[in-house]
mmCIF file of C-alpha atoms in Angstrom:
data_model
loop_
_atom_site.group_PDB
_atom_site.id
_atom_site.type_symbol
_atom_site.label_atom_id
_atom_site.label_comp_id
_atom_site.label_asym_id
_atom_site.label_seq_id
_atom_site.Cartn_x
_atom_site.Cartn_y
_atom_site.Cartn_z
ATOM 1 C CA MET A 22 56.554 -70.811 48.906
ATOM 2 C CA PRO A 23 56.996 -67.187 49.589
ATOM 3 C CA GLY A 24 60.299 -65.239 49.185
ATOM 4 C CA VAL A 25 61.275 -65.884 45.079
ATOM 5 C CA PRO A 26 62.636 -62.286 44.229
ATOM 6 C CA GLU A 27 61.637 -59.892 41.234
ATOM 7 C CA VAL A 28 62.769 -62.613 38.558
ATOM 8 C CA GLY A 29 64.926 -60.598 35.161
ATOM 9 C CA PRO A 30 66.913 -62.152 32.133
ATOM 10 C CA GLY A 31 69.318 -63.817 32.862
ATOM 11 C CA ASP A 32 68.996 -65.044 36.648
ATOM 12 C CA ASP A 33 69.803 -68.444 37.909
ATOM 13 C CA LEU A 34 66.162 -69.642 38.242
ATOM 14 C CA GLY A 35 66.856 -72.750 39.752
ATOM 15 C CA ALA A 36 69.207 -70.771 42.748
ATOM 16 C CA LEU A 37 65.994 -68.613 42.719
ATOM 17 C CA LEU A 38 63.836 -71.301 44.017
ATOM 18 C CA VAL A 39 66.256 -73.443 46.228
ATOM 19 C CA ASP A 40 67.133 -70.163 47.927
ATOM 20 C CA ALA A 41 63.670 -69.166 48.748
ATOM 21 C CA LEU A 42 62.846 -72.854 50.512
ATOM 22 C CA THR A 43 65.347 -72.515 52.861
ATOM 23 C CA ALA A 44 64.696 -68.948 53.592
ATOM 24 C CA ALA A 45 61.455 -71.283 54.363
ATOM 25 C CA GLY A 46 63.068 -73.838 56.659
ATOM 26 C CA LEU A 47 62.636 -76.768 53.658
ATOM 27 C CA ASP A 48 65.272 -77.745 51.654
ATOM 28 C CA LEU A 49 64.746 -79.951 48.477
ATOM 29 C CA ARG A 50 64.751 -83.706 48.462
ATOM 30 C CA ALA A 51 64.932 -86.820 46.163
ATOM 31 C CA GLY A 52 61.506 -87.504 45.333
ATOM 32 C CA ASP A 53 60.128 -84.166 44.971
ATOM 33 C CA CYS A 54 58.243 -81.557 42.559
ATOM 34 C CA LEU A 55 58.400 -78.191 41.864
ATOM 35 C CA ALA A 56 55.325 -76.514 40.614
ATOM 36 C CA VAL A 57 56.040 -73.228 39.017
ATOM 37 C CA SER A 58 54.572 -70.827 37.026
ATOM 38 C CA SER A 59 56.122 -70.282 33.673
ATOM 39 C CA LYS A 60 55.769 -66.633 33.775
ATOM 40 C CA VAL A 61 58.785 -66.517 35.998
ATOM 41 C CA VAL A 62 60.542 -68.726 33.376
ATOM 42 C CA SER A 63 59.349 -66.019 30.698
ATOM 43 C CA LYS A 64 61.181 -64.109 32.992
ATOM 44 C CA ALA A 65 64.334 -65.320 33.159
ATOM 45 C CA ARG A 66 64.256 -66.236 30.081
ATOM 46 C CA GLY A 67 63.817 -62.684 28.323
ATOM 47 C CA LEU A 68 60.850 -64.035 26.476
ATOM 48 C CA THR A 69 58.833 -60.368 26.310
ATOM 49 C CA TRP A 70 57.491 -58.502 23.276
ATOM 50 C CA GLU A 71 58.955 -54.776 22.431
ATOM 51 C CA GLY A 72 55.382 -54.372 20.186
ATOM 52 C CA GLU A 73 51.294 -54.220 20.837
ATOM 53 C CA ARG A 74 49.637 -57.199 22.714
ATOM 54 C CA GLY A 75 47.465 -57.957 19.879
ATOM 55 C CA GLU A 76 50.606 -58.203 17.870
ATOM 56 C CA ALA A 77 52.259 -60.712 20.528
ATOM 57 C CA VAL A 78 48.890 -62.819 19.773
ATOM 58 C CA THR A 79 48.613 -63.305 16.370
ATOM 59 C CA ALA A 80 52.361 -64.604 16.244
ATOM 60 C CA GLN A 81 51.930 -66.780 19.301
ATOM 61 C CA THR A 82 48.528 -68.461 17.712
ATOM 62 C CA ARG A 83 49.054 -71.321 15.279
ATOM 63 C CA ARG A 84 45.135 -71.734 14.850
ATOM 64 C CA VAL A 85 41.877 -69.276 15.974
ATOM 65 C CA VAL A 86 40.251 -71.807 17.306
ATOM 66 C CA ALA A 87 36.975 -69.213 18.531
ATOM 67 C CA GLU A 88 36.594 -65.862 18.752
ATOM 68 C CA ARG A 89 33.921 -63.204 20.480
ATOM 69 C CA ARG A 90 34.029 -59.491 21.579
ATOM 70 C CA GLY A 91 34.286 -57.315 24.268
ATOM 71 C CA LEU A 92 34.331 -54.648 26.027
ATOM 72 C CA THR A 93 38.622 -54.169 25.493
ATOM 73 C CA GLY A 94 38.891 -55.657 21.648
ATOM 74 C CA VAL A 95 38.605 -58.580 19.887
ATOM 75 C CA THR A 96 40.066 -62.621 22.337
ATOM 76 C CA ARG A 97 40.667 -65.491 20.479
ATOM 77 C CA VAL A 98 40.685 -68.035 22.128
ATOM 78 C CA VAL A 99 43.834 -70.347 19.993
ATOM 79 C CA GLU A 100 46.303 -73.154 19.802
ATOM 80 C CA ALA A 101 49.193 -71.132 21.633
ATOM 81 C CA ALA A 102 53.003 -71.585 19.252
ATOM 82 C CA ALA A 103 53.536 -73.492 22.954
ATOM 83 C CA GLY A 104 50.713 -76.478 22.140
ATOM 84 C CA PRO A 105 47.848 -75.639 24.854
ATOM 85 C CA VAL A 106 44.613 -74.799 23.331
ATOM 86 C CA MET A 107 44.410 -70.818 25.603
ATOM 87 C CA ALA A 108 42.591 -67.869 25.010
ATOM 88 C CA ALA A 109 45.193 -64.862 23.571
ATOM 89 C CA ALA A 110 47.374 -67.878 23.088
ATOM 90 C CA GLY A 111 49.302 -67.126 26.514
ATOM 91 C CA VAL A 112 50.300 -63.611 25.728
ATOM 92 C CA ASP A 113 50.027 -62.302 29.179
ATOM 93 C CA ALA A 114 50.689 -58.707 31.147
ATOM 94 C CA SER A 115 49.726 -59.069 34.387
ATOM 95 C CA ASN A 116 51.979 -60.310 37.592
ATOM 96 C CA THR A 117 54.604 -59.379 34.700
ATOM 97 C CA GLY A 118 56.732 -56.849 36.736
ATOM 98 C CA PRO A 119 56.529 -52.732 37.595
ATOM 99 C CA GLY A 120 56.928 -51.999 33.913
ATOM 100 C CA GLY A 121 54.385 -54.140 33.132
ATOM 101 C CA GLN A 122 55.856 -55.282 29.799
ATOM 102 C CA VAL A 123 54.103 -58.501 27.884
ATOM 103 C CA LEU A 124 55.535 -61.891 27.726
ATOM 104 C CA LEU A 125 55.427 -65.074 26.269
ATOM 105 C CA LEU A 126 55.028 -68.201 26.682
ATOM 106 C CA PRO A 127 58.210 -70.078 26.089
ATOM 107 C CA PRO A 128 57.580 -72.466 22.771
ATOM 108 C CA ASP A 129 59.914 -75.681 24.080
ATOM 109 C CA PRO A 130 57.810 -75.383 27.983
ATOM 110 C CA ASP A 131 58.599 -79.367 28.662
ATOM 111 C CA ALA A 132 61.651 -78.464 27.324
ATOM 112 C CA GLU A 133 62.002 -75.381 30.214
ATOM 113 C CA ALA A 134 60.891 -77.727 33.070
ATOM 114 C CA ALA A 135 63.314 -80.609 31.893
ATOM 115 C CA SER A 136 66.263 -77.153 31.983
ATOM 116 C CA LEU A 137 64.514 -75.465 35.268
ATOM 117 C CA ARG A 138 64.827 -79.160 36.907
ATOM 118 C CA ASP A 139 68.955 -80.102 36.032
ATOM 119 C CA ALA A 140 68.847 -76.121 37.633
ATOM 120 C CA LEU A 141 67.722 -76.688 41.154
ATOM 121 C CA ARG A 142 69.657 -80.493 41.004
ATOM 122 C CA VAL A 143 72.526 -78.509 40.717
ATOM 123 C CA ALA A 144 70.987 -75.366 43.447
ATOM 124 C CA ALA A 145 70.260 -77.758 46.108
ATOM 125 C CA GLY A 146 73.525 -80.603 45.589
ATOM 126 C CA LEU A 147 70.740 -83.088 44.730
ATOM 127 C CA PRO A 148 72.761 -85.874 41.714
ATOM 128 C CA GLY A 149 72.053 -85.755 38.739
ATOM 129 C CA ASP A 150 70.145 -89.032 38.845
ATOM 130 C CA ALA A 151 67.914 -88.331 42.143
ATOM 131 C CA ALA A 152 64.147 -88.614 41.539
ATOM 132 C CA LEU A 153 63.475 -84.753 40.942
ATOM 133 C CA ALA A 154 59.790 -83.826 39.359
ATOM 134 C CA VAL A 155 58.402 -80.087 38.064
ATOM 135 C CA VAL A 156 55.466 -78.595 36.282
ATOM 136 C CA LEU A 157 55.391 -75.642 34.754
ATOM 137 C CA THR A 158 51.780 -74.174 35.388
ATOM 138 C CA ASP A 159 49.697 -71.797 33.453
ATOM 139 C CA THR A 160 46.159 -70.926 33.918
ATOM 140 C CA ALA A 161 43.159 -71.475 31.141
ATOM 141 C CA GLY A 162 39.273 -71.748 31.447
ATOM 142 C CA ARG A 163 37.595 -75.256 30.432
ATOM 143 C CA PRO A 164 34.506 -75.598 27.394
ATOM 144 C CA TRP A 165 31.674 -76.733 29.902
ATOM 145 C CA ARG A 166 33.085 -75.342 33.035
ATOM 146 C CA ALA A 167 33.018 -71.108 34.193
ATOM 147 C CA GLY A 168 36.057 -70.086 36.372
ATOM 148 C CA LEU A 169 39.379 -71.232 36.200
ATOM 149 C CA THR A 170 42.100 -73.823 36.618
ATOM 150 C CA ASP A 171 46.187 -73.945 37.129
ATOM 151 C CA PHE A 172 47.096 -76.256 34.545
ATOM 152 C CA ALA A 173 50.704 -78.188 33.653
ATOM 153 C CA LEU A 174 52.029 -76.327 30.174
ATOM 154 C CA GLY A 175 55.328 -77.668 30.933
ATOM 155 C CA ALA A 176 56.711 -81.396 32.334
ATOM 156 C CA ALA A 177 59.144 -82.881 33.630
ATOM 157 C CA GLY A 178 60.192 -86.184 35.493
ATOM 158 C CA LEU A 179 57.016 -86.363 36.270
ATOM 159 C CA SER A 180 53.688 -89.332 34.937
ATOM 160 C CA VAL A 181 51.716 -87.024 33.221
ATOM 161 C CA LEU A 182 49.331 -89.373 32.349
ATOM 162 C CA GLU A 183 47.745 -92.366 34.795
ATOM 163 C CA ASP A 184 46.302 -94.691 32.195
ATOM 164 C CA LEU A 185 43.613 -96.991 34.054
ATOM 165 C CA ARG A 186 42.315 -98.999 30.727
ATOM 166 C CA GLY A 187 42.458 -102.264 31.130
ATOM 167 C CA GLY A 188 42.212 -102.530 34.459
ATOM 168 C CA THR A 189 38.623 -102.680 36.299
ATOM 169 C CA ASP A 190 36.843 -100.074 39.016
ATOM 170 C CA HIS A 191 35.978 -100.677 42.932
ATOM 171 C CA ASP A 192 33.456 -103.050 42.615
ATOM 172 C CA GLY A 193 35.313 -104.703 39.310
ATOM 173 C CA ARG A 194 33.695 -103.656 36.325
ATOM 174 C CA PRO A 195 35.828 -102.804 33.504
ATOM 175 C CA LEU A 196 37.700 -99.405 33.642
ATOM 176 C CA LEU A 197 37.232 -98.399 29.066
ATOM 177 C CA VAL A 198 38.397 -94.837 29.047
ATOM 178 C CA THR A 199 40.104 -93.608 32.926
ATOM 179 C CA ALA A 200 42.875 -91.514 31.480
ATOM 180 C CA ARG A 201 44.129 -89.490 34.535
ATOM 181 C CA ALA A 202 45.619 -86.217 34.027
ATOM 182 C CA LEU A 203 48.696 -85.966 37.012
ATOM 183 C CA ALA A 204 49.987 -82.774 35.927
ATOM 184 C CA ASP A 205 47.155 -80.727 35.301
ATOM 185 C CA GLU A 206 45.958 -82.515 39.267
ATOM 186 C CA VAL A 207 49.823 -81.565 40.260
ATOM 187 C CA ALA A 208 49.145 -77.917 38.637
ATOM 188 C CA ALA A 209 45.662 -77.047 39.802
ATOM 189 C CA ALA A 210 46.489 -78.389 44.099
ATOM 190 C CA ALA A 211 49.279 -76.366 43.608
ATOM 191 C CA ASP A 212 48.008 -72.615 42.168
ATOM 192 C CA LEU A 213 45.809 -72.829 46.092
ATOM 193 C CA VAL A 214 48.717 -72.110 48.209
ATOM 194 C CA LYS A 215 50.609 -70.017 44.838
ATOM 195 C CA GLY A 216 47.609 -67.695 44.334
ATOM 196 C CA LYS A 217 47.995 -65.136 42.025
ATOM 197 C CA ALA A 218 47.738 -61.828 44.032
ATOM 198 C CA ASP A 219 50.207 -62.914 46.388
ATOM 199 C CA GLY A 220 52.912 -62.643 43.521
ATOM 200 C CA VAL A 221 54.506 -66.697 45.325
ATOM 201 C CA PRO A 222 55.270 -68.048 41.897
ATOM 202 C CA ALA A 223 56.277 -71.699 42.585
ATOM 203 C CA ALA A 224 54.522 -74.026 45.435
ATOM 204 C CA LEU A 225 56.523 -77.335 46.239
ATOM 205 C CA VAL A 226 54.101 -80.560 46.317
ATOM 206 C CA ARG A 227 55.784 -83.666 48.382
ATOM 207 C CA GLY A 228 54.714 -87.139 49.298
ATOM 208 C CA LEU A 229 53.239 -87.743 45.545
ATOM 209 C CA PRO A 230 53.975 -91.275 44.772
ATOM 210 C CA SER A 231 57.077 -92.641 43.883
ATOM 211 C CA GLU A 232 55.922 -94.382 40.395
ATOM 212 C CA TRP A 233 55.050 -91.418 39.470
ATOM 213 C CA LEU A 234 58.497 -89.664 39.320
ATOM 214 C CA THR A 235 59.255 -91.308 36.901
ATOM 215 C CA VAL A 236 62.657 -90.285 34.653
ATOM 216 C CA GLY A 237 62.149 -89.851 31.009
ATOM 217 C CA ALA A 238 59.342 -89.202 30.982
ATOM 218 C CA ASP A 239 56.487 -87.810 28.592
ATOM 219 C CA GLY A 240 56.126 -84.417 28.705
ATOM 220 C CA ALA A 241 52.636 -81.924 29.193
ATOM 221 C CA ARG A 242 52.730 -81.479 25.635
ATOM 222 C CA THR A 243 51.154 -85.521 25.098
ATOM 223 C CA LEU A 244 48.015 -84.163 27.492
ATOM 224 C CA VAL A 245 47.377 -82.091 24.051
ATOM 225 C CA ARG A 246 44.855 -83.402 21.773
ATOM 226 C CA THR A 247 45.360 -82.977 18.720
ATOM 227 C CA GLY A 248 44.747 -84.524 14.778
ATOM 228 C CA PRO A 249 41.135 -87.258 14.856
ATOM 229 C CA GLY A 250 41.744 -86.935 19.309
ATOM 230 C CA ASP A 251 40.345 -83.411 18.987
ATOM 231 C CA TRP A 252 37.047 -83.046 18.666
ATOM 232 C CA PHE A 253 36.886 -80.001 19.686
ATOM 233 C CA ALA A 254 38.651 -77.825 16.797
ATOM 234 C CA LEU A 255 36.682 -75.286 16.374
ATOM 235 C CA GLY A 256 33.665 -73.376 17.883
ATOM 236 C CA HIS A 257 30.706 -73.893 16.647
ATOM 237 C CA ALA A 258 30.108 -70.474 15.475
ATOM 238 C CA GLU A 259 33.278 -70.242 14.189
ATOM 239 C CA ALA A 260 33.105 -74.277 12.208
ATOM 240 C CA VAL A 261 29.945 -72.665 10.464
ATOM 241 C CA ARG A 262 31.631 -69.348 9.471
ATOM 242 C CA GLU A 263 34.791 -71.545 8.290
ATOM 243 C CA ALA A 264 32.732 -74.314 5.925
ATOM 244 C CA LEU A 265 31.499 -70.816 4.380
ATOM 245 C CA GLY A 266 34.154 -69.513 4.134
ATOM 246 C CA VAL A 267 35.475 -66.931 6.642
ATOM 247 C CA ALA A 268 37.975 -68.322 8.770
ATOM 248 C CA SER A 269 38.305 -67.396 12.280
ATOM 249 C CA GLY A 270 40.667 -64.343 12.766
ATOM 250 C CA SER A 271 40.992 -63.632 9.411
ATOM 251 C CA ALA A 272 40.678 -59.799 8.275
ATOM 252 C CA ALA A 273 37.604 -61.700 5.991
ATOM 253 C CA SER A 274 36.165 -62.279 9.330
ATOM 254 C CA ASP A 275 36.553 -58.826 10.848
ATOM 255 C CA ALA A 276 35.074 -57.608 7.747
ATOM 256 C CA VAL A 277 31.773 -60.315 8.607
ATOM 257 C CA GLY A 278 31.362 -58.597 12.328
ATOM 258 C CA ILE A 279 32.172 -61.150 15.654
ATOM 259 C CA ARG A 280 29.902 -61.767 17.786
ATOM 260 C CA SER A 281 29.809 -60.221 21.867
ATOM 261 C CA VAL A 282 30.179 -62.432 24.018
ATOM 262 C CA ALA A 283 27.541 -59.813 25.784
ATOM 263 C CA PRO A 284 23.312 -60.141 24.388
ATOM 264 C CA GLU A 285 23.259 -58.329 21.375
ATOM 265 C CA PRO A 286 20.061 -56.969 19.473
ATOM 266 C CA LEU A 287 18.585 -59.004 16.205
ATOM 267 C CA ALA A 288 19.320 -56.415 13.804
ATOM 268 C CA ASP A 289 23.448 -56.928 14.693
ATOM 269 C CA ARG A 290 22.661 -60.627 13.958
ATOM 270 C CA VAL A 291 21.020 -60.742 11.083
ATOM 271 C CA GLY A 292 23.773 -58.170 10.044
ATOM 272 C CA ARG A 293 26.486 -60.729 10.210
ATOM 273 C CA VAL A 294 24.673 -63.601 8.647
ATOM 274 C CA LEU A 295 23.242 -61.363 5.697
ATOM 275 C CA ALA A 296 26.949 -60.359 5.554
ATOM 276 C CA LEU A 297 28.163 -64.269 6.679
ATOM 277 C CA ALA A 298 26.340 -65.923 3.765
ATOM 278 C CA LEU A 299 26.776 -62.823 0.664
ATOM 279 C CA HIS A 300 31.462 -62.822 1.271
ATOM 280 C CA ASP A 301 30.645 -65.459 -1.754
ATOM 281 C CA VAL A 302 27.694 -64.894 -3.690
ATOM 282 C CA GLU A 303 29.368 -61.212 -5.237
ATOM 283 C CA ASP A 304 26.588 -60.044 -7.303
ATOM 284 C CA GLY A 305 23.909 -60.521 -4.672
ATOM 285 C CA SER A 306 21.535 -58.516 -2.459
ATOM 286 C CA ALA A 307 20.023 -59.450 0.467
ATOM 287 C CA ASP A 308 16.414 -56.447 1.626
ATOM 288 C CA VAL A 309 15.900 -56.584 5.613
ATOM 289 C CA ALA A 310 12.018 -55.879 7.074
ATOM 290 C CA LEU A 311 13.220 -56.310 10.701
ATOM 291 C CA GLY A 312 10.995 -56.602 13.096
ATOM 292 C CA PRO A 313 10.642 -57.431 16.573
ATOM 293 C CA ASP A 314 11.593 -60.484 17.105
ATOM 294 C CA THR A 315 11.468 -62.057 13.321
ATOM 295 C CA ALA A 316 13.408 -60.562 10.554
ATOM 296 C CA GLU A 317 12.503 -60.890 6.780
ATOM 297 C CA VAL A 318 14.908 -61.088 4.300
ATOM 298 C CA VAL A 319 14.224 -61.000 0.155
ATOM 299 C CA LEU A 320 17.008 -62.586 -1.190
ATOM 300 C CA ALA A 321 18.183 -62.601 -5.035
ATOM 301 C CA ALA A 322 21.082 -63.204 -7.464
ATOM 302 C CA PRO A 323 21.383 -62.483 -11.298
ATOM 303 C CA ASP A 324 22.218 -65.853 -11.509
ATOM 304 C CA PRO A 325 19.431 -68.851 -10.532
ATOM 305 C CA PHE A 326 22.080 -70.898 -9.265
ATOM 306 C CA ASP A 327 23.447 -68.257 -7.420
ATOM 307 C CA ALA A 328 20.144 -67.793 -6.282
ATOM 308 C CA GLY A 329 19.227 -71.073 -4.920
ATOM 309 C CA ARG A 330 22.865 -71.024 -3.036
ATOM 310 C CA LEU A 331 22.752 -68.070 -1.172
ATOM 311 C CA VAL A 332 19.730 -69.751 0.234
ATOM 312 C CA VAL A 333 21.433 -71.973 1.566
ATOM 313 C CA ARG A 334 24.223 -70.271 2.656
ATOM 314 C CA VAL A 335 21.681 -67.452 4.824
ATOM 315 C CA GLN A 336 19.948 -70.234 6.500
ATOM 316 C CA VAL A 337 23.568 -72.229 7.212
ATOM 317 C CA ALA A 338 24.593 -68.822 8.031
ATOM 318 C CA ALA A 339 22.048 -68.165 10.491
ATOM 319 C CA ARG A 340 23.064 -70.803 12.901
ATOM 320 C CA SER A 341 26.245 -69.357 13.006
ATOM 321 C CA GLU A 342 23.891 -66.683 15.012
ATOM 322 C CA ASP A 343 21.847 -69.169 16.901
ATOM 323 C CA LEU A 344 19.198 -68.085 13.996
ATOM 324 C CA TYR A 345 17.178 -70.744 12.609
ATOM 325 C CA GLY A 346 15.922 -69.983 8.551
ATOM 326 C CA VAL A 347 12.915 -71.146 7.221
ATOM 327 C CA VAL A 348 11.506 -70.280 3.134
ATOM 328 C CA VAL A 349 8.292 -68.443 3.773
ATOM 329 C CA SER A 350 7.413 -67.284 -0.352
ATOM 330 C CA ARG A 351 9.331 -67.293 -3.575
ATOM 331 C CA GLY A 352 8.401 -64.766 -6.299
ATOM 332 C CA ALA A 353 9.807 -62.823 -9.291
ATOM 333 C CA ASP A 354 11.706 -60.438 -6.973
ATOM 334 C CA GLY A 355 13.149 -63.023 -4.842
ATOM 335 C CA THR A 356 13.453 -65.932 -1.689
ATOM 336 C CA THR A 357 11.561 -64.585 0.985
ATOM 337 C CA VAL A 358 13.857 -65.775 4.299
ATOM 338 C CA ARG A 359 12.631 -65.483 7.915
ATOM 339 C CA LEU A 360 14.836 -65.274 10.462
ATOM 340 C CA ARG A 361 14.501 -66.064 14.531
ATOM 341 C CA ASP A 362 15.873 -67.734 17.234
ATOM 342 C CA ARG A 363 16.203 -70.690 17.355
#
């Protein structure tokens, strides 16, 4: 759907999208679904941040799931105020206009989708009860899969989930866990024609089954797993660090040090292990003898209980760096733990 001009604060986005459809020789009909980049909604709403991008990420973060150090700083995967878990809370500075402004996600994407659907009906001259769906899209990575894909940040008028549990497959076997994320599939399909580099912020999706277009359907926020259903609330390294009293995104995490996305020397990894272990053992000490493939650390503390606790903390902390710690000797000067790659 080309022809959408640069969107600014206060613009009637519904009218701009309908005008672009008309210019392309198309019209908006009952039964259609419009997939729209959340970025243009943010522009129309004036959801910009005037300060540093990092400050915006912090302000839009509910909790940190994982963090890694890269060439340009620390990237954090977080639960965003807008709902989903994604990198940098969805704060974006790409395709934001000639000024290079920083954009925030809409705080209630489902409500924005519903508002845009109403505006589209008015601009297209459709009756207020015409079946029409809007999916607000954004881009994110996924656990266990390389690359990025578009997903439904917000939705209105579309059944976001098709629950097939209780039915049977083609061979008659019962379906116990299958539930299709329809809104995400629509968003991903639309991205194939929108494109990140082409400046096309919306796509018309026509021909969806009529039963998918549902008045009052649950929004895309229901697709976000929370509470007991969230099996991956923290990254594996972050879960270990938090168990030892160092929460991701905190000043303590910065002080301990953050893993890099690139391979690192053993000395850097061992340093973070010891900083993490010593975080809650103030009188503890660690003397390191670093070899090419292993490190031997003599651990000690004035209090025998703290000394034992320090050894266990080092063994646990080692897992946050994909290292394995084993006690090799005990003596008057302390306990020696050998750290090596798992």
